[in-house]
PDB file of C-alpha atoms in Angstrom:
ATOM      1  CA  ALA J  24      33.042 -29.847 -21.051  1.00 48.00           C
ATOM      2  CA  GLN J  25      29.643 -28.190 -21.361  1.00 47.00           C
ATOM      3  CA  ALA J  26      26.718 -29.806 -22.184  1.00 49.00           C
ATOM      4  CA  PRO J  27      25.131 -28.789 -25.285  1.00 49.00           C
ATOM      5  CA  HIS J  28      21.957 -27.220 -24.012  1.00 49.00           C
ATOM      6  CA  SER J  29      23.648 -25.536 -21.234  1.00 46.00           C
ATOM      7  CA  ARG J  30      25.351 -23.014 -24.000  1.00 49.00           C
ATOM      8  CA  ILE J  31      21.425 -22.427 -25.494  1.00 46.00           C
ATOM      9  CA  ARG J  32      19.656 -18.987 -24.022  1.00 49.00           C
ATOM     10  CA  ALA J  33      16.717 -18.235 -24.100  1.00 49.00           C
ATOM     11  CA  ALA J  34      16.887 -15.423 -26.336  1.00 50.00           C
ATOM     12  CA  ASP J  35      18.516 -17.445 -29.711  1.00 49.00           C
ATOM     13  CA  PRO J  36      16.145 -17.519 -32.029  1.00 49.00           C
ATOM     14  CA  ILE J  37      17.269 -21.116 -32.866  1.00 48.00           C
ATOM     15  CA  PHE J  38      16.257 -21.666 -29.467  1.00 50.00           C
ATOM     16  CA  LEU J  39      12.896 -20.185 -29.479  1.00 52.00           C
ATOM     17  CA  GLY J  40      11.516 -22.303 -32.781  1.00 54.00           C
ATOM     18  CA  SER J  41      12.229 -25.452 -30.811  1.00 56.00           C
ATOM     19  CA  PRO J  42      10.271 -27.623 -28.611  1.00 59.00           C
ATOM     20  CA  HIS J  43      11.581 -26.361 -25.071  1.00 58.00           C
ATOM     21  CA  SER J  44      10.848 -22.940 -25.554  1.00 59.00           C
ATOM     22  CA  SER J  45       7.474 -23.474 -24.026  1.00 60.00           C
ATOM     23  CA  PHE J  46       7.982 -25.040 -21.290  1.00 55.00           C
ATOM     24  CA  ILE J  47      10.634 -21.880 -20.451  1.00 58.00           C
ATOM     25  CA  MET J  48       8.131 -19.889 -21.552  1.00 60.00           C
ATOM     26  CA  GLY J  49       5.327 -21.564 -18.820  1.00 58.00           C
ATOM     27  CA  LEU J  50       8.789 -21.211 -15.968  1.00 56.00           C
ATOM     28  CA  LEU J  51       9.014 -18.027 -16.635  1.00 65.00           C
ATOM     29  CA  ASP J  52       5.164 -17.536 -16.092  1.00 80.00           C
ATOM     30  CA  ARG J  53       5.067 -19.911 -13.608  1.00 82.00           C
ATOM     31  CA  GLU J  54       8.101 -17.252 -11.344  1.00 83.00           C
ATOM     32  CA  ARG J  55       5.693 -14.655 -13.093  1.00 82.00           C
ATOM     33  CA  LEU J  56       2.658 -16.214 -10.913  1.00 85.00           C
ATOM     34  CA  LEU J  57       4.477 -17.350  -7.635  1.00 87.00           C
ATOM     35  CA  ARG J  58       5.156 -13.346  -7.250  1.00 89.00           C
ATOM     36  CA  ILE J  59       2.292 -12.156  -8.278  1.00 86.00           C
ATOM     37  CA  GLU J  60       0.598 -15.127  -5.422  1.00 89.00           C
ATOM     38  CA  GLN J  61       3.353 -14.215  -2.719  1.00 91.00           C
ATOM     39  CA  LEU J  62       1.654 -10.471  -2.921  1.00 89.00           C
ATOM     40  CA  ALA J  63      -1.365 -11.070  -2.450  1.00 89.00           C
ATOM     41  CA  ASP J  64      -0.861 -13.198  -0.179  1.00 92.00           C
ATOM     42  CA  GLU J  65       0.932 -10.356   1.882  1.00 92.00           C
ATOM     43  CA  VAL J  66      -1.471  -7.804   0.924  1.00 90.00           C
ATOM     44  CA  LEU J  67      -4.839 -11.114   2.427  1.00 92.00           C
ATOM     45  CA  ARG J  68      -2.160 -11.045   5.738  1.00 94.00           C
ATOM     46  CA  THR J  69      -1.749  -7.408   5.960  1.00 93.00           C
ATOM     47  CA  GLU J  70      -5.925  -6.516   5.458  1.00 93.00           C
ATOM     48  CA  GLU J  71      -6.170  -9.513   8.516  1.00 94.00           C
ATOM     49  CA  ASP J  72      -4.201  -7.866  10.620  1.00 94.00           C
ATOM     50  CA  LEU J  73      -5.655  -4.663  10.396  1.00 94.00           C
ATOM     51  CA  VAL J  74      -9.337  -6.272  11.392  1.00 95.00           C
ATOM     52  CA  ASP J  75      -7.640  -8.046  14.112  1.00 95.00           C
ATOM     53  CA  LEU J  76      -6.476  -4.374  15.013  1.00 94.00           C
ATOM     54  CA  ASP J  77      -9.941  -2.376  14.309  1.00 95.00           C
ATOM     55  CA  ARG J  78     -11.252  -5.644  16.822  1.00 94.00           C
ATOM     56  CA  GLN J  79      -8.949  -4.582  19.300  1.00 92.00           C
ATOM     57  CA  LEU J  80      -9.593  -0.407  19.681  1.00 93.00           C
ATOM     58  CA  ASN J  81     -13.266  -1.077  19.089  1.00 93.00           C
ATOM     59  CA  GLY J  82     -13.243  -3.134  21.887  1.00 91.00           C
ATOM     60  CA  ARG J  83     -10.938  -0.807  24.160  1.00 91.00           C
ATOM     61  CA  ARG J  84     -12.854   1.871  23.236  1.00 92.00           C
ATOM     62  CA  GLU J  85     -16.164   0.094  24.378  1.00 92.00           C
ATOM     63  CA  ALA J  86     -14.172   0.187  27.526  1.00 90.00           C
ATOM     64  CA  LEU J  87     -13.941   2.676  27.953  1.00 91.00           C
ATOM     65  CA  GLY J  88     -17.032   4.411  27.599  1.00 91.00           C
ATOM     66  CA  ALA J  89     -18.655   2.195  29.938  1.00 89.00           C
ATOM     67  CA  LEU J  90     -15.720   3.613  32.845  1.00 90.00           C
ATOM     68  CA  ARG J  91     -16.309   6.917  31.406  1.00 88.00           C
ATOM     69  CA  ARG J  92     -20.266   6.765  31.553  1.00 89.00           C
ATOM     70  CA  GLY J  93     -19.697   4.843  35.396  1.00 86.00           C
ATOM     71  CA  GLU J  94     -20.882   1.858  33.474  1.00 87.00           C
ATOM     72  CA  ALA J  95     -18.318   0.035  35.745  1.00 82.00           C
ATOM     73  CA  LYS J  96     -18.818   1.056  38.962  1.00 84.00           C
ATOM     74  CA  GLY J  97     -16.346   0.439  42.103  1.00 85.00           C
ATOM     75  CA  GLY J  98     -12.195   0.954  42.431  1.00 88.00           C
ATOM     76  CA  THR J  99     -10.742  -2.164  40.957  1.00 90.00           C
ATOM     77  CA  GLN J 100     -12.336  -3.887  37.930  1.00 89.00           C
ATOM     78  CA  TRP J 101     -11.271  -7.298  36.289  1.00 89.00           C
ATOM     79  CA  ILE J 102      -9.695  -6.919  32.524  1.00 86.00           C
ATOM     80  CA  ALA J 103      -8.758 -10.278  30.654  1.00 83.00           C
ATOM     81  CA  SER J 104      -5.149  -9.393  28.775  1.00 80.00           C
ATOM     82  CA  GLN J 105      -2.437 -11.697  27.080  1.00 81.00           C
ATOM     83  CA  GLY J 106      -4.835 -14.676  28.393  1.00 86.00           C
ATOM     84  CA  GLN J 107      -4.572 -13.646  31.583  1.00 90.00           C
ATOM     85  CA  PHE J 108      -7.001 -12.317  34.005  1.00 91.00           C
ATOM     86  CA  MET J 109      -6.528  -9.967  36.664  1.00 89.00           C
ATOM     87  CA  ARG J 110      -7.990  -7.182  38.931  1.00 91.00           C
ATOM     88  CA  LEU J 111      -6.449  -3.879  38.985  1.00 91.00           C
ATOM     89  CA  PRO J 112      -7.963  -0.782  40.148  1.00 92.00           C
ATOM     90  CA  THR J 113     -10.077   1.358  37.832  1.00 90.00           C
ATOM     91  CA  ARG J 114      -7.394   4.615  37.469  1.00 90.00           C
ATOM     92  CA  SER J 115      -4.642   2.218  36.673  1.00 91.00           C
ATOM     93  CA  VAL J 116      -7.391   0.011  34.445  1.00 90.00           C
ATOM     94  CA  LYS J 117      -7.988   3.471  32.362  1.00 92.00           C
ATOM     95  CA  GLU J 118      -4.345   4.265  31.667  1.00 92.00           C
ATOM     96  CA  TRP J 119      -3.605   0.720  30.549  1.00 91.00           C
ATOM     97  CA  LEU J 120      -5.994   0.848  28.140  1.00 92.00           C
ATOM     98  CA  ASN J 121      -6.012   4.432  27.244  1.00 94.00           C
ATOM     99  CA  ARG J 122      -1.320   3.525  26.543  1.00 93.00           C
ATOM    100  CA  ARG J 123      -2.846   0.372  24.703  1.00 92.00           C
ATOM    101  CA  GLN J 124      -4.973   2.328  22.850  1.00 94.00           C
ATOM    102  CA  ASP J 125      -2.512   4.797  21.519  1.00 95.00           C
ATOM    103  CA  GLU J 126       0.080   1.552  20.956  1.00 94.00           C
ATOM    104  CA  VAL J 127      -3.158  -0.468  18.827  1.00 94.00           C
ATOM    105  CA  GLN J 128      -3.461   2.865  16.861  1.00 94.00           C
ATOM    106  CA  ALA J 129      -0.053   3.695  15.737  1.00 95.00           C
ATOM    107  CA  GLU J 130       0.632   0.136  14.552  1.00 95.00           C
ATOM    108  CA  ARG J 131      -2.742   0.828  12.359  1.00 94.00           C
ATOM    109  CA  GLY J 132      -0.939   3.041  10.873  1.00 93.00           C
ATOM    110  CA  GLU J 133       1.920   1.325   9.695  1.00 94.00           C
ATOM    111  CA  ALA J 134      -0.406  -2.088   8.745  1.00 94.00           C
ATOM    112  CA  ARG J 135      -2.034   0.945   6.574  1.00 92.00           C
ATOM    113  CA  SER J 136       0.897   2.155   5.213  1.00 92.00           C
ATOM    114  CA  ARG J 137       2.266  -1.323   4.298  1.00 93.00           C
ATOM    115  CA  LEU J 138      -0.715  -2.167   2.813  1.00 91.00           C
ATOM    116  CA  LYS J 139      -0.529   0.528   0.604  1.00 91.00           C
ATOM    117  CA  SER J 140       2.853  -0.326  -0.298  1.00 91.00           C
ATOM    118  CA  GLN J 141       2.170  -3.642  -0.542  1.00 91.00           C
ATOM    119  CA  THR J 142      -0.874  -2.985  -3.016  1.00 89.00           C
ATOM    120  CA  ARG J 143       1.577  -0.889  -5.104  1.00 88.00           C
ATOM    121  CA  ASP J 144       3.812  -3.570  -5.345  1.00 90.00           C
ATOM    122  CA  LEU J 145       1.415  -6.122  -6.696  1.00 88.00           C
ATOM    123  CA  LEU J 146       0.145  -3.973  -8.578  1.00 86.00           C
ATOM    124  CA  LYS J 147       3.169  -3.184 -10.901  1.00 86.00           C
ATOM    125  CA  GLU J 148       3.487  -6.881 -11.072  1.00 85.00           C
ATOM    126  CA  HIS J 149      -0.398  -7.987 -11.903  1.00 81.00           C
ATOM    127  CA  PRO J 150      -2.052  -4.812 -13.232  1.00 79.00           C
ATOM    128  CA  GLN J 151      -5.417  -6.579 -14.494  1.00 78.00           C
ATOM    129  CA  VAL J 152      -5.949  -7.391 -10.694  1.00 78.00           C
ATOM    130  CA  THR J 153      -8.026  -4.561 -10.186  1.00 77.00           C
ATOM    131  CA  THR J 154     -11.032  -3.517 -12.266  1.00 76.00           C
ATOM    132  CA  LEU J 155     -10.131   0.370 -11.352  1.00 74.00           C
ATOM    133  CA  ASN J 156      -8.643   3.173 -13.673  1.00 76.00           C
ATOM    134  CA  PRO J 157      -4.964   2.902 -12.699  1.00 74.00           C
ATOM    135  CA  ARG J 158      -5.075   6.414 -11.763  1.00 74.00           C
ATOM    136  CA  VAL J 159      -7.879   6.119  -9.326  1.00 77.00           C
ATOM    137  CA  CYS J 160      -5.841   3.145  -7.197  1.00 73.00           C
ATOM    138  CA  GLU J 161      -2.715   5.513  -7.397  1.00 77.00           C
ATOM    139  CA  LEU J 162      -4.183   8.064  -5.497  1.00 77.00           C
ATOM    140  CA  MET J 163      -5.826   5.519  -3.031  1.00 76.00           C
ATOM    141  CA  LEU J 164      -2.836   4.272  -2.391  1.00 77.00           C
ATOM    142  CA  LYS J 165      -1.101   7.683  -1.921  1.00 77.00           C
ATOM    143  CA  GLU J 166       0.346   8.366   1.232  1.00 74.00           C
ATOM    144  CA  ARG J 167      -0.546  11.044   3.303  1.00 70.00           C
ATOM    145  CA  LYS J 168       0.842  14.154   4.114  1.00 66.00           C
ATOM    146  CA  ASP J 169       2.058  15.367   7.305  1.00 52.00           C
ATOM    147  CA  VAL J 170       0.314  18.706   7.393  1.00 44.00           C
ATOM    148  CA  THR J 171       1.712  19.481  11.367  1.00 46.00           C
ATOM    149  CA  GLY J 172       5.114  19.584  10.054  1.00 47.00           C
ATOM    150  CA  SER J 173       4.904  21.820   7.154  1.00 46.00           C
ATOM    151  CA  GLN J 174       2.920  25.135   8.318  1.00 47.00           C
ATOM    152  CA  GLY J 175       4.219  28.009   6.542  1.00 48.00           C
ATOM    153  CA  LYS J 176       2.445  31.339   5.532  1.00 48.00           C
ATOM    154  CA  ASP J 177      -0.934  28.883   4.534  1.00 53.00           C
ATOM    155  CA  GLY J 178      -0.399  26.927   7.921  1.00 54.00           C
ATOM    156  CA  ALA J 179      -0.514  30.134  10.050  1.00 55.00           C
ATOM    157  CA  ALA J 180      -3.697  31.035   8.737  1.00 58.00           C
ATOM    158  CA  SER J 181      -4.513  27.774   9.210  1.00 62.00           C
ATOM    159  CA  ALA J 182      -3.959  27.426  12.717  1.00 63.00           C
ATOM    160  CA  ALA J 183      -5.731  31.141  13.176  1.00 64.00           C
ATOM    161  CA  ALA J 184      -8.644  29.927  11.629  1.00 66.00           C
ATOM    162  CA  LYS J 185      -9.082  26.222  13.789  1.00 67.00           C
ATOM    163  CA  ALA J 186      -8.353  28.631  16.708  1.00 67.00           C
ATOM    164  CA  ALA J 187     -11.514  30.516  15.942  1.00 65.00           C
ATOM    165  CA  ALA J 188     -13.388  27.810  14.963  1.00 66.00           C
ATOM    166  CA  ALA J 189     -12.755  26.322  18.540  1.00 66.00           C
ATOM    167  CA  ALA J 190     -13.636  28.985  20.169  1.00 63.00           C
ATOM    168  CA  SER J 191     -16.380  29.675  19.212  1.00 63.00           C
ATOM    169  CA  ALA J 192     -17.792  26.125  19.087  1.00 62.00           C
ATOM    170  CA  ILE J 193     -16.449  26.886  22.925  1.00 65.00           C
ATOM    171  CA  ALA J 194     -19.619  29.656  23.495  1.00 60.00           C
ATOM    172  CA  ALA J 195     -21.850  27.332  21.266  1.00 60.00           C
ATOM    173  CA  SER J 196     -21.555  24.568  23.631  1.00 60.00           C
ATOM    174  CA  GLU J 197     -21.420  27.387  26.548  1.00 63.00           C
ATOM    175  CA  GLY J 198     -24.740  28.266  25.167  1.00 63.00           C
ATOM    176  CA  THR J 199     -25.723  24.294  24.383  1.00 69.00           C
ATOM    177  CA  VAL J 200     -24.527  23.634  28.205  1.00 71.00           C
ATOM    178  CA  ARG J 201     -26.924  26.579  29.625  1.00 74.00           C
ATOM    179  CA  GLU J 202     -29.838  25.696  26.871  1.00 75.00           C
ATOM    180  CA  LYS J 203     -29.579  22.097  28.499  1.00 73.00           C
ATOM    181  CA  VAL J 204     -30.293  23.198  31.829  1.00 74.00           C
ATOM    182  CA  GLU J 205     -33.244  25.073  31.648  1.00 77.00           C
ATOM    183  CA  TRP J 206     -34.969  22.677  30.255  1.00 70.00           C
ATOM    184  CA  GLU J 207     -34.077  20.302  32.671  1.00 73.00           C
ATOM    185  CA  GLU J 208     -34.890  22.770  34.792  1.00 74.00           C
ATOM    186  CA  LYS J 209     -38.405  23.234  33.064  1.00 71.00           C
ATOM    187  CA  ARG J 210     -39.092  19.520  32.984  1.00 69.00           C
ATOM    188  CA  LYS J 211     -38.481  19.513  36.810  1.00 67.00           C
ATOM    189  CA  LYS J 212     -41.603  21.787  37.085  1.00 67.00           C
ATOM    190  CA  ASP J 213     -43.606  19.993  34.768  1.00 63.00           C
ATOM    191  CA  THR J 214     -43.114  16.148  36.050  1.00 62.00           C
ATOM    192  CA  LEU J 215     -46.007  14.649  38.468  1.00 62.00           C
ATOM    193  CA  ASP J 216     -45.091  14.017  41.679  1.00 57.00           C
ATOM    194  CA  TYR J 217     -46.055  10.812  42.250  1.00 60.00           C
ATOM    195  CA  SER J 218     -43.653  10.287  45.659  1.00 58.00           C
ATOM    196  CA  ARG J 219     -47.608  10.833  47.995  1.00 57.00           C
ATOM    197  CA  PHE J 220     -49.198   7.863  46.896  1.00 59.00           C
ATOM    198  CA  ASP J 221     -46.385   5.779  48.376  1.00 52.00           C
TER     199      ASP J 221
END
């Protein structure tokens, strides 16, 4: 035999007026609140992951810039990776940094997509989490479409336009290089020579 309270459902009109209805409705709200809290926690953790990935990217970008500018001299370089210090040839360090940079950029792209998905889920569960217009939120959380994969007539025209722009940029940079060389030669002529006073 079943207990009399187990046959009562929350939708029964008799139950809605009883003193237990507020308790059950509180549980339903509690479950919803726990779901909202879980979704918000996932969003915050993903944001922290993105901040960490950006910090890694910036550190490697600075290291690659120092190597490119020649600030790190010598045939070998010290690097710190995963709690270990290693001394590697400069060429290997550059290759490793570039490879790791590409991997982290891919991870960042995945994390951004995951963040958008999690934020969409949070907004579905609790739309009042933001004061932004729902259409603005929808636009901001929309995934980018892959432009390179869908090249029809417009894609071919766009590719031709990009090629023309690249050619004009190359011509402009050649002109800029020429001007820079001329300016350096002029500056050398205008510079006073103090070597005779040594």
